XYZ file of C-alpha atoms in Angstrom:
383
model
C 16.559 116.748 28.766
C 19.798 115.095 30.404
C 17.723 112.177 31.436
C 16.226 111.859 27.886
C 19.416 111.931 26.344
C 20.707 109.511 28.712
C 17.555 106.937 28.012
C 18.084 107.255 24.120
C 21.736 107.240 25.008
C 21.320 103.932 26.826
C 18.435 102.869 24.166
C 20.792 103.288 21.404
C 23.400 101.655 23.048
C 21.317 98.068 23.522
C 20.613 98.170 20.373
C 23.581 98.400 18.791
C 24.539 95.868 21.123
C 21.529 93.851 19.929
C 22.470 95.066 16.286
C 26.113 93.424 17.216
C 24.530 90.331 18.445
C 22.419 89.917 15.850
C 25.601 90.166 13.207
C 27.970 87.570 15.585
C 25.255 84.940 15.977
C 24.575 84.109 12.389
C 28.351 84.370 12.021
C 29.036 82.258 14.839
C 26.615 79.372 13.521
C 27.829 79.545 10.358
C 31.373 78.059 11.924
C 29.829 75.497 14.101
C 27.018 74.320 11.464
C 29.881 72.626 9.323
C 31.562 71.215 11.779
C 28.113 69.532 13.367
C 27.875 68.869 9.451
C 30.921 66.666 8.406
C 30.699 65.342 12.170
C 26.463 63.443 10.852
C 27.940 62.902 7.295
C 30.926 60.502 9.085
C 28.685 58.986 11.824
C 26.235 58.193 9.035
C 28.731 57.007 6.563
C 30.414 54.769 9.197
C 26.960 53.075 10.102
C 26.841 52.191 6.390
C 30.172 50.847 6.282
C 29.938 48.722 9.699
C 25.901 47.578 8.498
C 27.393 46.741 4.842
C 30.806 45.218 5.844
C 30.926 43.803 8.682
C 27.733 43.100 10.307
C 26.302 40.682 7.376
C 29.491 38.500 7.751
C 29.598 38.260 11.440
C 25.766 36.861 11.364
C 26.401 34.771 8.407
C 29.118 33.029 10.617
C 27.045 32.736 13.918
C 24.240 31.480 11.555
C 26.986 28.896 9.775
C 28.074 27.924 13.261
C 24.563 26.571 14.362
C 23.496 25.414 10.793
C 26.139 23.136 10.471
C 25.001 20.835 13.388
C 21.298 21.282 12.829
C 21.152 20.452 9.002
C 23.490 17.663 9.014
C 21.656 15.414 7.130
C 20.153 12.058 9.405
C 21.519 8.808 8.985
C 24.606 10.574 7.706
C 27.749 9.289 8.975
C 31.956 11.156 9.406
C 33.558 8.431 8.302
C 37.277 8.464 9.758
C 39.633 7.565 5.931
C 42.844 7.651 7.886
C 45.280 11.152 7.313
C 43.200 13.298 9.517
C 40.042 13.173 7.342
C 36.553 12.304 7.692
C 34.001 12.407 4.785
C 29.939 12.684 5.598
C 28.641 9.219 4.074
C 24.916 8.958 3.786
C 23.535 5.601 2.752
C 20.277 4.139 2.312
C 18.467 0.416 2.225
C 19.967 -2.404 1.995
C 20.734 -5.183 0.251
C 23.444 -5.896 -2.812
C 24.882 -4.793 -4.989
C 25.866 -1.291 -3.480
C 25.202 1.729 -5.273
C 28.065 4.267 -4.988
C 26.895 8.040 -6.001
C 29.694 10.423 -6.871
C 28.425 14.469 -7.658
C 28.412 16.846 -10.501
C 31.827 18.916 -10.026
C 31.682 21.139 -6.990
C 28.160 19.874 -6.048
C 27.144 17.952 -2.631
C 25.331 14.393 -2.037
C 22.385 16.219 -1.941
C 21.450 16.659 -5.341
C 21.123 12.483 -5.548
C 18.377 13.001 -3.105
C 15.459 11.729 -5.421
C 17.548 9.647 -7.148
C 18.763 7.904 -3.572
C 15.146 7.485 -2.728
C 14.093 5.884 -5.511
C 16.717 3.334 -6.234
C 17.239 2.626 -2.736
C 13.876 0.870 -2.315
C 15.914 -1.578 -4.493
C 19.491 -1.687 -2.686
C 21.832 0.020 -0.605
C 22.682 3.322 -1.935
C 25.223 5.485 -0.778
C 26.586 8.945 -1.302
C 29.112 11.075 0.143
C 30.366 14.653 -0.006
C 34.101 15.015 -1.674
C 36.255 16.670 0.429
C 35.918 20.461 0.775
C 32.157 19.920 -0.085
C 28.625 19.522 1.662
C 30.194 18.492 5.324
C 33.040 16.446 4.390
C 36.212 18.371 5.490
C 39.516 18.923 3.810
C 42.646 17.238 4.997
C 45.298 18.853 6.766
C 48.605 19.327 4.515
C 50.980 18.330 7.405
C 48.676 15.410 8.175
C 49.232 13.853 4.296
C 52.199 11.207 4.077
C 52.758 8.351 1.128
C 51.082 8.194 -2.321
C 48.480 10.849 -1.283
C 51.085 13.808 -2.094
C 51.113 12.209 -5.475
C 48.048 13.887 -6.185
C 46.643 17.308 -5.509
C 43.821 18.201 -3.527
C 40.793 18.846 -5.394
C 41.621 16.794 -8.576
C 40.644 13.225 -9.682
C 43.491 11.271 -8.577
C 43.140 12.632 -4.462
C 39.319 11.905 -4.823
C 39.789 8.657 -6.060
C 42.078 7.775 -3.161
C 39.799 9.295 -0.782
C 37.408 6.904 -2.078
C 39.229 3.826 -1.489
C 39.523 4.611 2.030
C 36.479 5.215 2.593
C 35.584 2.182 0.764
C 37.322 0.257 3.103
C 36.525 1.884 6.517
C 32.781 2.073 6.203
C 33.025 -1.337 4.788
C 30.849 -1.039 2.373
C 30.432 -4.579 -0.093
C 31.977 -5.157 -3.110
C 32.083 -5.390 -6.242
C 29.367 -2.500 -6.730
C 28.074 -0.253 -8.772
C 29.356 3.060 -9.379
C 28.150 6.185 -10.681
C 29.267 9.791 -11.559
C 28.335 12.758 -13.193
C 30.336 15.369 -14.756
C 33.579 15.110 -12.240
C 32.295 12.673 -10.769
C 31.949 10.635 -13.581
C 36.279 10.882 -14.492
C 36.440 9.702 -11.047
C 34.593 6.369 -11.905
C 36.413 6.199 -14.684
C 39.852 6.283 -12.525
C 38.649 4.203 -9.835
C 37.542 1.253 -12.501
C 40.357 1.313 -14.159
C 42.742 1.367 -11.151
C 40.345 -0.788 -8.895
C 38.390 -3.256 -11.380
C 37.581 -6.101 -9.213
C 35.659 -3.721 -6.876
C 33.445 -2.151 -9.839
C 30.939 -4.398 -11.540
C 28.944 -1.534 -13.335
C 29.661 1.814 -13.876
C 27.409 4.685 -14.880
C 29.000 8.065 -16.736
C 26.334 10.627 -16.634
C 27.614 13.508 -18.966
C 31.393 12.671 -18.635
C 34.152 15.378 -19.562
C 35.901 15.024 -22.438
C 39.674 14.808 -22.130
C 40.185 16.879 -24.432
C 37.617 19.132 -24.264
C 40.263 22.232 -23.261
C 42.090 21.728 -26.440
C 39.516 23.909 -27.778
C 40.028 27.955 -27.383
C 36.310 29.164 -26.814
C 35.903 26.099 -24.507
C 39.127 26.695 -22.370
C 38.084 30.996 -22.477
C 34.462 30.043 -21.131
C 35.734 27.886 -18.467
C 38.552 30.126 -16.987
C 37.129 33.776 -18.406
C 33.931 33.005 -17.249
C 32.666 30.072 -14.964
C 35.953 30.216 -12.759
C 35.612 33.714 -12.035
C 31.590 33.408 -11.652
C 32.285 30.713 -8.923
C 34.808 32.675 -7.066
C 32.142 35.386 -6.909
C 29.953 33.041 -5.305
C 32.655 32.568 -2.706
C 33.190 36.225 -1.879
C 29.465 36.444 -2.032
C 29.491 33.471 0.808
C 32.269 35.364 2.673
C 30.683 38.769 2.770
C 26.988 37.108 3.909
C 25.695 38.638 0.692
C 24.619 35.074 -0.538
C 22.387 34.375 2.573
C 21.142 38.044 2.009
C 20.336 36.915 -1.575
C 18.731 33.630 -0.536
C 16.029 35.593 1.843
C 15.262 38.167 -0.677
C 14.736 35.317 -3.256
C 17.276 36.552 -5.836
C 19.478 33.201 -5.753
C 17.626 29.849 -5.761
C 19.294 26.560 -4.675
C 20.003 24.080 -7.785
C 17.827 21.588 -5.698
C 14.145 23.247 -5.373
C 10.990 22.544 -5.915
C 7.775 21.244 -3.810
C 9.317 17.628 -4.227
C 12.516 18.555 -2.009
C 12.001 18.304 1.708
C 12.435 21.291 3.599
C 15.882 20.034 5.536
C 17.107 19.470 2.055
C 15.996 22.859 0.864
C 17.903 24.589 3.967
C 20.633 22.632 3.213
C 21.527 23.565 0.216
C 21.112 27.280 0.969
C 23.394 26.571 4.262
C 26.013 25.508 1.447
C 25.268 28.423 -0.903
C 26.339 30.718 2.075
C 29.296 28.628 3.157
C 32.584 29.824 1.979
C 34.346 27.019 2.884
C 32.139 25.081 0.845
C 32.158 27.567 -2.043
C 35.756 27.150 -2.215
C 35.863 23.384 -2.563
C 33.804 23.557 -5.412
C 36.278 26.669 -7.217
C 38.751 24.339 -6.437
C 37.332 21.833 -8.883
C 36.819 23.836 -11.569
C 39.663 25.706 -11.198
C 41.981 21.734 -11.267
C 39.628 20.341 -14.016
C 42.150 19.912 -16.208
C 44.398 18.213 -14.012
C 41.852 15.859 -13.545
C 41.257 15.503 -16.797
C 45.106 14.901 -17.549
C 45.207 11.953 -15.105
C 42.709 10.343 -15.931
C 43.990 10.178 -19.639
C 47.179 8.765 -18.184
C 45.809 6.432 -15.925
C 43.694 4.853 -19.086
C 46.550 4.467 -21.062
C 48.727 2.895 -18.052
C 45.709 0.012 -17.325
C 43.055 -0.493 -19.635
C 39.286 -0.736 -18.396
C 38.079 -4.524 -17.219
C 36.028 -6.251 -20.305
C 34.249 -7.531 -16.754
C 32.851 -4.176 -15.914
C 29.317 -3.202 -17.510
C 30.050 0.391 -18.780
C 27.126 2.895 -19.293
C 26.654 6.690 -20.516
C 23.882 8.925 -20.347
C 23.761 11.638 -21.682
C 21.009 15.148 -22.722
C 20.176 16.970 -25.622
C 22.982 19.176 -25.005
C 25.617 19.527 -22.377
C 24.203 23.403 -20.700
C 20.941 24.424 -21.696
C 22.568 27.690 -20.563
C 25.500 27.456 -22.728
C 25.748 29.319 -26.570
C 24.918 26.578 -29.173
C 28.495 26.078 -30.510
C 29.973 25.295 -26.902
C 27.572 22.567 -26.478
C 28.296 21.120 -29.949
C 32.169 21.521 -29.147
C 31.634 19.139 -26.171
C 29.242 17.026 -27.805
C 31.602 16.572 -30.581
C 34.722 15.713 -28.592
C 32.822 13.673 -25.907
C 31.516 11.332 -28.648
C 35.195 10.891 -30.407
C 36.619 10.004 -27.341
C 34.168 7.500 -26.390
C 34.454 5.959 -29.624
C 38.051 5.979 -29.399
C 38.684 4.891 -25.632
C 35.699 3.191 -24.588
C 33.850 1.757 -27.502
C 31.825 -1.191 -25.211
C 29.936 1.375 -23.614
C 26.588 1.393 -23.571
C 24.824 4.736 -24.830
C 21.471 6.098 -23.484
C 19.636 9.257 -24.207
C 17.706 11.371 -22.453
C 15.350 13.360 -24.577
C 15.160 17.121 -22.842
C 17.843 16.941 -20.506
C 21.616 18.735 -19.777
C 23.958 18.054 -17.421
C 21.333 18.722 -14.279
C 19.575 15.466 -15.591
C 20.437 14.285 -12.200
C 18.435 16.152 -9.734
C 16.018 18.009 -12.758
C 15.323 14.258 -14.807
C 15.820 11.798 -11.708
C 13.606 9.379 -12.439
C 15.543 8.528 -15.869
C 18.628 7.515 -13.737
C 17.000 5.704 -11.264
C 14.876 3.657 -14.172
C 18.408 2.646 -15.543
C 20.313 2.095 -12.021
C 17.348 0.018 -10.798
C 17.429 -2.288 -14.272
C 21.044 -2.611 -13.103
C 20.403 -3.486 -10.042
C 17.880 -6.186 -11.076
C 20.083 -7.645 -13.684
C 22.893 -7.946 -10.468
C 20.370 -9.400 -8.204
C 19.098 -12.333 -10.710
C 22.487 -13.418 -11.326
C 23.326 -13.591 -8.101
C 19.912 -15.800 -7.467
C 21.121 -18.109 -10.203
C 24.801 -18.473 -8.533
């Protein structure tokens, strides 16, 4: 009986000891469990943050790095302006007069590629990237002395100059032919009326209105809405979530289309994921204005050469994109001041067309540039 009651004794004994396990384990697990818990949650969280935040960047730069010397475009040239600067230069064919290309605001060379083509069978045709855009690099602030401090980077005046130098160092012949679109097209304007005897035609393809700001829901698009939109696409560029954007196929280049060579194509999405390039072209929406301003003074300082042959083209509207009564406001104003300032000009419309004319309607510039250029060529056979 002893040893009995010693076995169920000893029984009853491992099993409340089992019995006491049995209530400490759960117990126990149930403090570690959270802790293992919270310690996933943060690992997991902290992949997300270093895969969202940091790792699309860092290969968006190593990618920039090696893009930049494998898409320069061929045949382009750094031309060295003096100050520290050197702006990419591409020109093509030969022969005179020279055809000077200046972009769309905040747009690179590339989007004259089918124009360049075309008219260059012709003539020598050259384009170049402002600085800040496409490969053409800004200047150095320390490195700017004399009249360039007069004007501020990004705005008409500083291209204009920048122009001139370049002129001169890539020695390219004068007088020639000059053309610009949008910003482009108040630089012509400047550089005519400050350099006539270098300009014997010049082409406006949808110029700015000077006083196209004067209006309210013109000046609250452009700094409520396109400004901010643009430096977007600069964060975007910063935080690799354009190049992202470009694989999936949600942002499209402005130049596309099975007409655009592929080095073009890759190009232009290298430049959609550049900040650096991103930020030129805020830049030059964001000092519009300016631009604008100096121009107006320059105009009134030195009237435009009766020797230069002056041309506009212009769309149906300014933006397809753009509500009705914005177009109309710039369509209005653009025609007034035309009238007004430069009443010898010659007008031309492009059924269909907006400001992209240039790179979506190419062959109606080039038909006009090339009877240019063939009205330049027979009078200098007759001389």
């Amino acid at each position: 009986m002893s040893r009995k009651r010693a076995v169920a004794q000893e029984t009853g004994e491992n099993v409340r000891g089992d019995g006491r396990k049995a209530t400490e384990e759960p117990f126990t697990v149930k403090q570690q469990q959270p802790e293992k818990s919270c310690s996933a949650t943060f690992i997991f969280l902290g992949k997300i943050v270093l895969l969202v935040f940091f790792v699309p960047p860092f290969l968006n730069y190593a990618s920039l790095q090696r893009e930049g010397q494998e898409l320069r475009p061929k045949g382009a040239q750094m031309v060295d302006i003096g100050l520290g600067q050197k702006i990419s230069l591409i020109c093509k064919g030969q022969g005179q007069p020279v055809v000077i290309l200046d972009a769309p605001t905040g747009m690179s060379s590339d989007i004259w590629h089918h124009v360049q083509e075309s008219v260059s069978q012709a003539t020598k045709v050259c384009a170049y990237d402002r600085a800040g855009l496409g490969f053409s690099r800004r200047a150095m602030q320390n490195e700017t002395t004399g009249m360039e401090k007069v004007w501020q980077q990004s705005t008409s005046g500083r291209m204009v100059d920048d122009l001139h130098r370049l002129v001169k160092a890539a020695e390219i012949a004068t007088p020639f032919i000059l053309v610009g679109s949008e910003l482009g097209a108040l630089n012509g304007l400047f550089y005519s009326h400050v350099r006539d005897v270098q300009v014997s035609d010049l082409v406006l393809i949808d110029p700015i209105p000077e006083d196209i700001f004067e209006d309210e829901s013109w000046q609250q698009y452009w700094s409520a809405h396109l400004v901010p939109s643009l430096q977007a696409m600069q964060l975007s560029a910063a935080a690799g979530a354009s190049r992202l954007l470009l694989i999936l196929g949600l942002l499209r280049p402005p130049l596309d289309g099975d007409a655009v060579p592929e080095d073009v194509l890759q190009r232009q999405k290298y430049l959609l994921s550049n900040p650096a390039h991103q930020s030129g072209a805020v830049d030059e929406h964001f000092f519009l204005n300016e631009s604008l301003a100096q121009v107006r003074e320059i105009s009134k300082f030195k009237p435009l050469s009766t020797q230069i042959s002056l041309s506009v083209i212009t769309g149906d509207c300014f933006d397809e994109h753009l509500p009705t009564h914005l177009n109309q406001v710039f369509a209005e104003r653009q025609s007034r001041a035309l009238a007004r300032i430069y009443p010898q000009a010659s007008r031309i419309h492009i059924p269909g067309a907006d400001r992209r004319v240039v790179y979506k309607k190419p062959s109606s510039v080039s038909k006009h540039l090339l009877e240019l250029v063939s009205k330049r060529q027979t009078k200098q056979l007759r001389q």
